[in-house]
Amino acid sequence: MTEELIRVENLTMHFPLQKGLLANIFTKGKRFVRAVDGVSFSLCKGEVLGLVGESGSGKTTTGRMILRLLEPTSGEVFYRGRAVSSYAGRAMEDLREKMQVIFQDPYASLSPRMSVGDAISHPLLIHGLAKGSGARDRTLAMMEAVGLSPAEFLYKKYPHQLSGGQRQRVVIARALVTEPDFVVADEPIAMADVSVRAMILELMIRCREMFDLTYLFITHDLATCKYICDRIAIMYLGKIVEIGPMKEVFANPVHPYTATLLEAIPVPDPRYRRTHPMPKGEIPSPINPPPGCAFHPRCPLAEPSCRLNEQHLVDLGSGHKAACSLKTL
Amino acid sequence: MDTGSPMLSLEDLKVEFPISIGTVTAVNGVSLDLFQGEVMGLVGESGCGKSTLGLSIPRLLRPPGRIASGRILYRGRDIVRMGKRELLSLRGSKIAMIFQDPLTSLNPLYSIGHHFVETVRAHDGRVSRREALGRAASVLESLGIAAERLDEFPHQMSGGMRQRIMIGLALILSPDLLIADEPTTALDVIVEAQFLDLLDVLRKQYNLTIILITHNLGNVAQLADRITVMYGGTIAEVGPAQSIFDRPLHPYTQGLLASIPNIRLDEPKLKTMAGSPPDLVDPPAGCVFHPRCPQVMDTCRQDRPPLFARNGHKAACWLYR
Ligand SMILES: Nc1ncnc2c1ncn2[C@@H]1O[C@H](COP(=O)(O)OP(=O)(O)OP(=O)(O)O)[C@@H](O)[C@H]1O
Ligand SMILES: Nc1ncnc2c1ncn2[C@@H]1O[C@H](COP(=O)(O)OP(=O)(O)OP(=O)(O)O)[C@@H](O)[C@H]1O
Ligand code: SF4
Ligand code: SF4
Ligand SMILES: [Mg+2]
Ligand SMILES: [Mg+2]
């Protein structure tokens, strides 16, 4: 598991803010949503990296930039050592087959007018990978592999005729049918029911082994990371504040925000009592992020210096890094 | 917790939605008692009838949904047969509800203050605008929101704040029963945890009785005194939270508990539950859970199990006959 598949360097996305009717005449120049602000990490072949953070922290935007569904403001993505921005034409199309995405909401991402078989075989047709009975056979095989069986029977069904769990399987089959080696799974189980969640997680783990996949697993739920991730990266306001081996981060969270997230996970045990109170307030606006350490307005350990000094990831050994100078000194 | 007579009793409640291909029986013979001051967690998979049950208590079901049979006794008075006037005074001032989606329940055209004034004055026209705003300010304060924000509009607030506004609107008439329907699903873990902490404070401050609806058993573990597990429009199991977690009786509850990720346990794999929830137009005969049950017996396919008592709680399962 040492061959590097994906590397992301200083990835940044600043969305220009739309000037509305009430455009602020006092602010000169353009304003930006700093959705992602200098994110770097790498993924080895076969690895699962969890990207975790609150709503609006920039997880989806990061995933979309890696897949080139969004052009970064700055920074670069490398696939097998080659800059993705250097791909064009046919080479770019080939790359798209190799990098796929599973979206959060199977209701929104499946067309109600496309049968299951048509939806799954669609990527094969548009990438020219197979057609006719060849495409059909590959689709049926993939359906069986993800547990959509009997495949022949379900092939002609429409999304509304399926259960939630089956729909999510269709979305997975569609992403895997082009035989990608890298998959961005953006909250693949957030919309699913408790009983379906475990099933889908299990399926994703099985697919990883069957098809030798590498995942970027995006979620706001740290608890599910435990079952699938090798490493996790914690995002806050567009930046990675902590990254490391999953077990190490769970056992020894260094950044106060990571500790907070771990505390916030509901524990299915009535006797359990949280030891620290939750921080007040919510994630601030990425339009004017707080100066210095962006977590300082909510941080239980904040000191006056935290408002002034911007924080950078510090290596703590064995791949564990955190961006809080108070804790890493 | 008062263990005398219940504040609310559902008696064999049945709620239906007539649709083109038949009738969805979303709540199918539910009987349940709720006592003053307790928090009841109502949990189960999507479509099991939690919202329908919650909505039918203050009779807020939208047609064609209807209460087909049964009684809903609030302090001895049957809500099902209540006249319009009595019903209106009950809603809001006695029974309040927070809905699943906070954004759609606030009107984007009106300020937050306007929402409060309308709510108060709809209930009592004699209250002045000024006084209504004063009350709103003090409720918001107890929710950690500055009174100045009464002038703002829903879109200017974050998801967590909108949710607290919804709670404020529910509390402004000092109800004694609050029904909160999945108030936290749209939000993230920290806001969710903050919300549950807030409910815990409010229940004491306002002496509230709460029905907390959620699909995640983990969410209600620390807050709920008792838990009702629903499956396919029926009650699978009901009892004190602690004993439901320690000694779940019903095979469905056992499956549900096993499929919750627990970060503090050292299990490498989540357990999965086979099959999917029942079709409520044509539910399975006998025990609704039998097609998915790992312990199914012959009787289960024919006869519907009543609630059997065991270990201080009750389960609808023939294993405990
Ligand atoms: N196309 C866009 N134009 C402007 N702002 C955007 C755009 N897409 C995302 N944003 C903003 O960028 C920030 C990060 O959004 P993103 O969707 O990446 O967050 P996320 O971590 O995936 O959140 P969630 O958990 O809610 O999906 C948010 O503030 C969002 O409003
Ligand atoms: N207006 C309606 N017309 C027809 N069927 C309905 C209607 N509203 C709800 N149902 C059905 O009633 C059943 C119970 O729905 P309900 O919304 O109460 O479930 P729930 O437990 O709250 O689910 P969720 O966790 O998804 O909110 C479902 O099968 C649903 O499809
Ligand atoms: S730098 Fe300061 S504010 Fe930021 S996480 Fe560390 S202690 Fe908290
Ligand atoms: S009654 Fe039978 S089918 Fe139903 S839960 Fe009990 S054992 Fe399973
Ligand atoms: Mg997202
Ligand atoms: Mg519901």
PDB file of N, CA, C and O and ligand atoms in Angstrom, chain A residues 13 15-18 33-36 53-62 64 70 104 186-187 218-220 235 285-286, chain B residues 188, ligand 1:
ATOM      1  N   MET A  13     -10.131  26.796  -3.248  1.00  0.00           N
ATOM      2  CA  MET A  13     -11.282  27.232  -4.029  1.00  0.00           C
ATOM      3  C   MET A  13     -11.900  28.437  -3.347  1.00  0.00           C
ATOM      4  O   MET A  13     -12.449  28.337  -2.247  1.00  0.00           O
ATOM      5  N   PHE A  15     -14.800  30.920  -4.103  1.00  0.00           N
ATOM      6  CA  PHE A  15     -15.910  31.260  -4.997  1.00  0.00           C
ATOM      7  C   PHE A  15     -16.155  32.763  -4.934  1.00  0.00           C
ATOM      8  O   PHE A  15     -16.355  33.293  -3.839  1.00  0.00           O
ATOM      9  N   PRO A  16     -16.159  33.435  -6.096  1.00  0.00           N
ATOM     10  CA  PRO A  16     -16.505  34.856  -6.059  1.00  0.00           C
ATOM     11  C   PRO A  16     -17.951  35.001  -5.595  1.00  0.00           C
ATOM     12  O   PRO A  16     -18.822  34.230  -6.004  1.00  0.00           O
ATOM     13  N   LEU A  17     -18.194  35.959  -4.713  1.00  0.00           N
ATOM     14  CA  LEU A  17     -19.539  36.148  -4.171  1.00  0.00           C
ATOM     15  C   LEU A  17     -20.391  36.895  -5.185  1.00  0.00           C
ATOM     16  O   LEU A  17     -19.970  37.912  -5.732  1.00  0.00           O
ATOM     17  N   GLN A  18     -21.588  36.398  -5.430  1.00  0.00           N
ATOM     18  CA  GLN A  18     -22.499  37.075  -6.361  1.00  0.00           C
ATOM     19  C   GLN A  18     -22.847  38.439  -5.782  1.00  0.00           C
ATOM     20  O   GLN A  18     -23.161  38.553  -4.611  1.00  0.00           O
ATOM     21  N   VAL A  33     -16.106  33.442  -1.131  1.00  0.00           N
ATOM     22  CA  VAL A  33     -16.375  32.376  -0.178  1.00  0.00           C
ATOM     23  C   VAL A  33     -15.134  31.493  -0.185  1.00  0.00           C
ATOM     24  O   VAL A  33     -14.821  30.872  -1.193  1.00  0.00           O
ATOM     25  N   ARG A  34     -14.430  31.469   0.940  1.00  0.00           N
ATOM     26  CA  ARG A  34     -13.207  30.658   0.991  1.00  0.00           C
ATOM     27  C   ARG A  34     -13.580  29.227   1.332  1.00  0.00           C
ATOM     28  O   ARG A  34     -13.409  28.775   2.461  1.00  0.00           O
ATOM     29  N   ALA A  35     -14.104  28.522   0.331  1.00  0.00           N
ATOM     30  CA  ALA A  35     -14.645  27.188   0.575  1.00  0.00           C
ATOM     31  C   ALA A  35     -13.547  26.195   0.924  1.00  0.00           C
ATOM     32  O   ALA A  35     -13.699  25.362   1.814  1.00  0.00           O
ATOM     33  N   VAL A  36     -12.436  26.253   0.207  1.00  0.00           N
ATOM     34  CA  VAL A  36     -11.293  25.385   0.485  1.00  0.00           C
ATOM     35  C   VAL A  36     -10.059  26.264   0.423  1.00  0.00           C
ATOM     36  O   VAL A  36      -9.897  27.058  -0.505  1.00  0.00           O
ATOM     37  N   GLY A  53     -15.975  16.691   8.558  1.00  0.00           N
ATOM     38  CA  GLY A  53     -16.136  18.065   9.010  1.00  0.00           C
ATOM     39  C   GLY A  53     -17.595  18.449   9.023  1.00  0.00           C
ATOM     40  O   GLY A  53     -18.450  17.746   8.490  1.00  0.00           O
ATOM     41  N   GLU A  54     -17.887  19.601   9.648  1.00  0.00           N
ATOM     42  CA  GLU A  54     -19.261  20.074   9.714  1.00  0.00           C
ATOM     43  C   GLU A  54     -19.741  20.520   8.343  1.00  0.00           C
ATOM     44  O   GLU A  54     -18.947  20.729   7.433  1.00  0.00           O
ATOM     45  N   SER A  55     -21.037  20.746   8.260  1.00  0.00           N
ATOM     46  CA  SER A  55     -21.623  21.241   7.028  1.00  0.00           C
ATOM     47  C   SER A  55     -20.970  22.569   6.635  1.00  0.00           C
ATOM     48  O   SER A  55     -20.814  23.454   7.463  1.00  0.00           O
ATOM     49  N   GLY A  56     -20.566  22.684   5.381  1.00  0.00           N
ATOM     50  CA  GLY A  56     -19.974  23.929   4.915  1.00  0.00           C
ATOM     51  C   GLY A  56     -18.474  24.016   5.101  1.00  0.00           C
ATOM     52  O   GLY A  56     -17.857  25.029   4.768  1.00  0.00           O
ATOM     53  N   SER A  57     -17.842  22.958   5.607  1.00  0.00           N
ATOM     54  CA  SER A  57     -16.404  23.026   5.861  1.00  0.00           C
ATOM     55  C   SER A  57     -15.580  22.865   4.582  1.00  0.00           C
ATOM     56  O   SER A  57     -14.375  23.094   4.602  1.00  0.00           O
ATOM     57  N   GLY A  58     -16.217  22.445   3.481  1.00  0.00           N
ATOM     58  CA  GLY A  58     -15.499  22.384   2.208  1.00  0.00           C
ATOM     59  C   GLY A  58     -15.190  20.982   1.710  1.00  0.00           C
ATOM     60  O   GLY A  58     -14.395  20.803   0.788  1.00  0.00           O
ATOM     61  N   LYS A  59     -15.853  19.984   2.281  1.00  0.00           N
ATOM     62  CA  LYS A  59     -15.574  18.592   1.917  1.00  0.00           C
ATOM     63  C   LYS A  59     -15.966  18.296   0.470  1.00  0.00           C
ATOM     64  O   LYS A  59     -15.161  17.790  -0.308  1.00  0.00           O
ATOM     65  N   THR A  60     -17.197  18.623   0.120  1.00  0.00           N
ATOM     66  CA  THR A  60     -17.672  18.345  -1.231  1.00  0.00           C
ATOM     67  C   THR A  60     -16.862  19.116  -2.262  1.00  0.00           C
ATOM     68  O   THR A  60     -16.487  18.577  -3.308  1.00  0.00           O
ATOM     69  N   THR A  61     -16.565  20.376  -1.959  1.00  0.00           N
ATOM     70  CA  THR A  61     -15.788  21.195  -2.888  1.00  0.00           C
ATOM     71  C   THR A  61     -14.413  20.561  -3.130  1.00  0.00           C
ATOM     72  O   THR A  61     -13.939  20.509  -4.266  1.00  0.00           O
ATOM     73  N   THR A  62     -13.787  20.045  -2.079  1.00  0.00           N
ATOM     74  CA  THR A  62     -12.500  19.362  -2.230  1.00  0.00           C
ATOM     75  C   THR A  62     -12.648  18.158  -3.159  1.00  0.00           C
ATOM     76  O   THR A  62     -11.869  17.977  -4.097  1.00  0.00           O
ATOM     77  N   ARG A  64     -14.902  17.588  -5.421  1.00  0.00           N
ATOM     78  CA  ARG A  64     -15.208  17.997  -6.803  1.00  0.00           C
ATOM     79  C   ARG A  64     -13.965  18.512  -7.520  1.00  0.00           C
ATOM     80  O   ARG A  64     -13.818  18.319  -8.727  1.00  0.00           O
ATOM     81  N   LEU A  70     -14.672  20.712 -10.900  1.00  0.00           N
ATOM     82  CA  LEU A  70     -14.558  22.105 -10.500  1.00  0.00           C
ATOM     83  C   LEU A  70     -13.096  22.489 -10.680  1.00  0.00           C
ATOM     84  O   LEU A  70     -12.195  21.760 -10.271  1.00  0.00           O
ATOM     85  N   GLN A 104     -24.348  11.676  -2.298  1.00  0.00           N
ATOM     86  CA  GLN A 104     -25.100  11.592  -1.067  1.00  0.00           C
ATOM     87  C   GLN A 104     -26.523  11.064  -1.254  1.00  0.00           C
ATOM     88  O   GLN A 104     -26.985  10.210  -0.538  1.00  0.00           O
ATOM     89  N   ASP A 186     -19.236  10.719  -1.508  1.00  0.00           N
ATOM     90  CA  ASP A 186     -19.647  11.932  -0.790  1.00  0.00           C
ATOM     91  C   ASP A 186     -20.891  11.638   0.043  1.00  0.00           C
ATOM     92  O   ASP A 186     -21.999  11.607  -0.471  1.00  0.00           O
ATOM     93  N   GLU A 187     -20.702  11.426   1.325  1.00  0.00           N
ATOM     94  CA  GLU A 187     -21.781  11.083   2.255  1.00  0.00           C
ATOM     95  C   GLU A 187     -22.669   9.974   1.695  1.00  0.00           C
ATOM     96  O   GLU A 187     -23.889  10.150   1.611  1.00  0.00           O
ATOM     97  N   ILE A 218     -16.156  10.925   2.199  1.00  0.00           N
ATOM     98  CA  ILE A 218     -16.568  12.199   2.783  1.00  0.00           C
ATOM     99  C   ILE A 218     -17.749  11.990   3.724  1.00  0.00           C
ATOM    100  O   ILE A 218     -18.737  11.352   3.358  1.00  0.00           O
ATOM    101  N   THR A 219     -17.654  12.535   4.930  1.00  0.00           N
ATOM    102  CA  THR A 219     -18.754  12.337   5.875  1.00  0.00           C
ATOM    103  C   THR A 219     -18.735  13.401   6.973  1.00  0.00           C
ATOM    104  O   THR A 219     -17.701  14.022   7.222  1.00  0.00           O
ATOM    105  N   HIS A 220     -19.875  13.654   7.594  1.00  0.00           N
ATOM    106  CA  HIS A 220     -19.846  14.502   8.776  1.00  0.00           C
ATOM    107  C   HIS A 220     -19.957  13.629  10.026  1.00  0.00           C
ATOM    108  O   HIS A 220     -20.003  14.122  11.129  1.00  0.00           O
ATOM    109  N   MET A 235     -11.623  18.504   8.594  1.00  0.00           N
ATOM    110  CA  MET A 235     -11.661  19.830   7.977  1.00  0.00           C
ATOM    111  C   MET A 235     -12.452  20.806   8.825  1.00  0.00           C
ATOM    112  O   MET A 235     -13.473  20.453   9.404  1.00  0.00           O
ATOM    113  N   SER A 285     -18.970  31.945   9.111  1.00  0.00           N
ATOM    114  CA  SER A 285     -19.064  32.105   7.663  1.00  0.00           C
ATOM    115  C   SER A 285     -17.690  32.030   7.009  1.00  0.00           C
ATOM    116  O   SER A 285     -16.730  32.624   7.495  1.00  0.00           O
ATOM    117  N   PRO A 286     -17.592  31.315   5.892  1.00  0.00           N
ATOM    118  CA  PRO A 286     -16.301  31.245   5.198  1.00  0.00           C
ATOM    119  C   PRO A 286     -16.045  32.502   4.356  1.00  0.00           C
ATOM    120  O   PRO A 286     -15.061  32.568   3.634  1.00  0.00           O
TER     121      PRO A 286
ATOM    122  N   ASP B 188     -25.469  18.962  11.585  1.00  0.00           N
ATOM    123  CA  ASP B 188     -24.334  18.102  11.840  1.00  0.00           C
ATOM    124  C   ASP B 188     -24.155  17.784  13.313  1.00  0.00           C
ATOM    125  O   ASP B 188     -24.850  18.301  14.172  1.00  0.00           O
TER     126      ASP B 188
HETATM  127  N1  LIG C   1     -20.805  27.020  -6.363  1.00  0.00           N
HETATM  128  C1  LIG C   1     -20.635  27.675  -5.223  1.00  0.00           C
HETATM  129  N2  LIG C   1     -20.671  29.032  -5.175  1.00  0.00           N
HETATM  130  C2  LIG C   1     -20.484  29.698  -4.024  1.00  0.00           C
HETATM  131  N3  LIG C   1     -20.265  29.109  -2.827  1.00  0.00           N
HETATM  132  C3  LIG C   1     -20.222  27.763  -2.804  1.00  0.00           C
HETATM  133  C4  LIG C   1     -20.412  26.984  -3.985  1.00  0.00           C
HETATM  134  N4  LIG C   1     -20.329  25.669  -3.650  1.00  0.00           N
HETATM  135  C5  LIG C   1     -20.098  25.645  -2.314  1.00  0.00           C
HETATM  136  N5  LIG C   1     -20.029  26.905  -1.806  1.00  0.00           N
HETATM  137  C6  LIG C   1     -19.772  27.288  -0.408  1.00  0.00           C
HETATM  138  O1  LIG C   1     -18.534  26.720  -0.042  1.00  0.00           O
HETATM  139  C7  LIG C   1     -18.556  26.258   1.304  1.00  0.00           C
HETATM  140  C8  LIG C   1     -18.165  24.803   1.341  1.00  0.00           C
HETATM  141  O2  LIG C   1     -19.205  24.027   0.743  1.00  0.00           O
HETATM  142  P1  LIG C   1     -19.144  22.454   0.586  1.00  0.00           P
HETATM  143  O3  LIG C   1     -20.354  22.037  -0.154  1.00  0.00           O
HETATM  144  O4  LIG C   1     -17.819  22.049   0.041  1.00  0.00           O
HETATM  145  O5  LIG C   1     -19.229  21.986   2.098  1.00  0.00           O
HETATM  146  P2  LIG C   1     -19.408  20.540   2.704  1.00  0.00           P
HETATM  147  O6  LIG C   1     -18.330  20.389   3.709  1.00  0.00           O
HETATM  148  O7  LIG C   1     -19.504  19.516   1.636  1.00  0.00           O
HETATM  149  O8  LIG C   1     -20.781  20.676   3.479  1.00  0.00           O
HETATM  150  P3  LIG C   1     -22.030  19.656   3.634  1.00  0.00           P
HETATM  151  O9  LIG C   1     -21.660  18.754   4.774  1.00  0.00           O
HETATM  152  O10 LIG C   1     -23.152  20.568   4.010  1.00  0.00           O
HETATM  153  O11 LIG C   1     -22.210  18.953   2.338  1.00  0.00           O
HETATM  154  C9  LIG C   1     -19.953  26.545   1.816  1.00  0.00           C
HETATM  155  O12 LIG C   1     -19.932  27.744   2.530  1.00  0.00           O
HETATM  156  C10 LIG C   1     -20.768  26.682   0.562  1.00  0.00           C
HETATM  157  O13 LIG C   1     -21.865  27.542   0.783  1.00  0.00           O
END
